[in-house]
Short mmCIF file of C-alpha atoms in Angstrom, two decimals:
data_model
loop_
_atom_site.label_atom_id
_atom_site.label_comp_id
_atom_site.label_asym_id
_atom_site.label_seq_id
_atom_site.Cartn_x
_atom_site.Cartn_y
_atom_site.Cartn_z
CA MET A 1 -10.50 -35.60 29.78
CA VAL A 2 -9.79 -31.49 29.02
CA ILE A 3 -10.70 -29.66 26.14
CA THR A 4 -9.44 -26.74 25.14
CA GLN A 5 -10.73 -24.55 22.19
CA GLU A 6 -7.59 -23.66 19.45
CA LEU A 7 -8.08 -21.27 16.93
CA HIS A 8 -6.45 -19.94 13.89
CA ARG A 9 -6.33 -16.57 11.91
CA GLY A 10 -4.34 -16.00 8.61
CA ARG A 11 -4.89 -19.01 6.69
CA LEU A 12 -8.74 -18.38 4.96
CA ILE A 13 -8.84 -15.44 2.96
CA ASP A 14 -6.39 -14.94 -0.59
CA HIS A 15 -7.59 -11.33 -0.83
CA ILE A 16 -11.06 -9.28 -0.75
CA HIS A 17 -11.64 -6.71 -3.09
CA LEU A 18 -13.56 -3.32 -2.64
CA VAL A 19 -14.72 -0.84 -4.79
CA VAL A 20 -15.09 2.39 -2.87
CA ALA A 21 -16.65 5.74 -3.70
CA ASN A 22 -14.12 8.51 -3.28
CA LEU A 23 -10.46 6.74 -3.41
CA ASP A 24 -8.52 9.95 -2.29
CA ALA A 25 -10.43 9.12 1.02
CA SER A 26 -10.25 5.60 1.17
CA ARG A 27 -6.86 5.52 0.10
CA ARG A 28 -5.66 8.35 2.93
CA PHE A 29 -7.48 5.54 5.16
CA TYR A 30 -6.34 2.71 4.96
CA GLU A 31 -2.46 4.21 3.81
CA ALA A 32 -3.16 5.34 7.96
CA ILE A 33 -4.19 2.61 9.46
CA LEU A 34 -2.19 0.40 7.52
CA GLU A 35 0.87 2.00 8.56
CA VAL A 36 0.83 1.95 11.75
CA LEU A 37 0.05 -1.72 11.92
CA GLY A 38 3.07 -2.63 9.37
CA ILE A 39 1.62 -3.34 6.40
CA PRO A 40 3.52 -1.56 3.25
CA VAL A 41 1.19 0.21 0.35
CA GLY A 42 2.05 -2.52 -2.41
CA GLY A 43 0.94 0.23 -5.15
CA GLY A 44 -1.32 1.58 -7.34
CA ALA A 45 -2.59 3.63 -10.00
CA PRO A 46 -5.10 6.46 -10.41
CA ASP A 47 -8.13 3.78 -10.05
CA TYR A 48 -6.67 1.67 -7.64
CA PHE A 49 -4.42 0.61 -4.56
CA TRP A 50 -3.48 -2.28 -2.83
CA ALA A 51 -1.68 -3.29 0.45
CA ASP A 52 -0.98 -7.54 0.83
CA GLU A 53 -4.48 -9.41 0.47
CA LEU A 54 -6.68 -5.98 0.16
CA PHE A 55 -7.27 -4.44 -2.82
CA VAL A 56 -9.67 -1.14 -2.83
CA SER A 57 -10.69 0.51 -6.96
CA THR A 58 -12.48 2.84 -7.81
CA VAL A 59 -16.27 1.92 -9.00
CA LYS A 60 -15.23 3.03 -12.27
CA SER A 61 -11.70 0.54 -12.71
CA PRO A 62 -11.56 -1.60 -15.33
CA VAL A 63 -10.76 -4.58 -12.47
CA ALA A 64 -14.25 -3.50 -10.35
CA PRO A 65 -16.85 -5.70 -11.00
CA GLY A 66 -19.37 -2.06 -11.82
CA GLN A 67 -20.38 -0.91 -8.80
CA LEU A 68 -20.05 -0.47 -5.11
CA THR A 69 -19.42 -3.02 -2.85
CA GLY A 70 -21.46 -2.22 -0.05
CA ARG A 71 -20.77 -3.03 3.98
CA HIS A 72 -18.02 -5.62 5.50
CA HIS A 73 -16.48 -6.19 7.98
CA LEU A 74 -12.55 -6.52 7.95
CA ALA A 75 -10.57 -7.19 11.00
CA PHE A 76 -6.72 -6.57 10.94
CA GLN A 77 -4.97 -8.58 13.31
CA ALA A 78 -2.82 -6.28 15.79
CA LYS A 79 0.70 -7.48 17.23
CA ASP A 80 0.10 -6.03 20.65
CA ARG A 81 -2.37 -3.66 22.10
CA ALA A 82 -0.79 0.07 22.04
CA MET A 83 -1.13 -1.46 18.65
CA VAL A 84 -5.27 -1.47 18.43
CA GLU A 85 -5.25 1.82 20.07
CA ARG A 86 -2.57 3.44 17.34
CA PHE A 87 -5.20 1.83 14.67
CA TYR A 88 -7.84 3.49 16.04
CA LYS A 89 -6.66 6.99 16.99
CA VAL A 90 -5.55 7.65 13.11
CA GLY A 91 -7.82 5.83 11.24
CA LEU A 92 -9.86 8.69 13.68
CA GLY A 93 -8.14 11.57 12.35
CA GLN A 94 -8.20 10.28 8.49
CA GLY A 95 -11.93 10.57 8.29
CA GLY A 96 -12.49 6.99 10.36
CA LYS A 97 -15.90 7.51 12.55
CA ASP A 98 -15.68 5.46 15.90
CA ASN A 99 -17.56 2.41 16.41
CA GLY A 100 -16.10 1.47 18.87
CA GLY A 101 -13.26 2.19 20.86
CA PRO A 102 -10.21 -0.04 22.16
CA GLY A 103 -11.17 -2.35 24.75
CA GLU A 104 -11.44 -6.24 25.78
CA ARG A 105 -14.40 -8.12 23.87
CA PRO A 106 -16.33 -11.19 25.34
CA TYR A 107 -15.54 -12.73 21.88
CA HIS A 108 -12.66 -14.84 23.48
CA PRO A 109 -9.55 -14.06 26.70
CA GLY A 110 -7.41 -11.84 25.62
CA TYR A 111 -9.53 -10.49 22.20
CA TYR A 112 -8.84 -6.78 22.98
CA ALA A 113 -9.99 -5.09 19.72
CA ALA A 114 -10.78 -1.37 18.25
CA PHE A 115 -13.56 -0.75 15.16
CA LEU A 116 -13.79 2.00 12.45
CA LEU A 117 -16.21 2.70 9.80
CA ASP A 118 -13.89 3.57 6.81
CA PRO A 119 -15.40 6.53 4.37
CA ASP A 120 -17.30 3.83 2.74
CA GLY A 121 -19.25 2.51 5.83
CA ASN A 122 -17.25 -0.64 6.17
CA ASN A 123 -16.48 -2.10 10.17
CA ILE A 124 -12.66 -2.02 10.23
CA GLU A 125 -11.41 -3.99 12.68
CA ALA A 126 -7.69 -4.00 14.69
CA VAL A 127 -8.14 -6.79 17.34
CA TYR A 128 -4.98 -8.25 18.98
CA HIS A 129 -5.68 -11.79 20.30
CA GLY A 130 -3.33 -12.37 23.40
CA SER A 131 0.19 -13.57 23.26
CA ALA A 132 0.21 -17.33 21.08
CA ASP A 133 2.34 -18.83 18.98
CA ARG A 134 1.77 -17.60 15.04
CA SER A 135 1.46 -20.14 11.68
CA PRO A 136 4.20 -18.33 9.41
CA PRO A 137 3.11 -14.83 8.11
CA SER A 138 2.63 -15.53 4.44
CA VAL A 139 2.77 -17.16 1.65
CA LYS A 140 6.04 -16.37 -0.72
CA ILE A 141 5.42 -15.66 -4.07
CA THR A 142 8.28 -15.40 -6.84
CA PHE A 143 7.72 -14.74 -10.44
#
């Protein structure tokens, strides 16, 4: 009997809230990388913005827990290697700091990723897992 490993992504997290020190710097960085990844910014106000499952606010926002969230690692799915490379280049141009340029990683065959530190030091990754069948892309909420 041959046993293979099967991985599924995109079904665990409903949303993530980052509380940042400089919302303008974070907005520039995230708007740029999310555009590359094909994820539109959904909305915002002077003290927050959001895109899909990502919510980013200032520490003084009424929706914030009252303190910076600290360092996190967020990995966004990319559609191909070229998208990973564009994410890296655009992110560097918008204040991101190199934390591992585009390339294959040893996590599983075909894992191609790049890593940037956002303006608050969060480790932000774009990853392409290789050619794969995808499950439904989102949960649709109508109200």
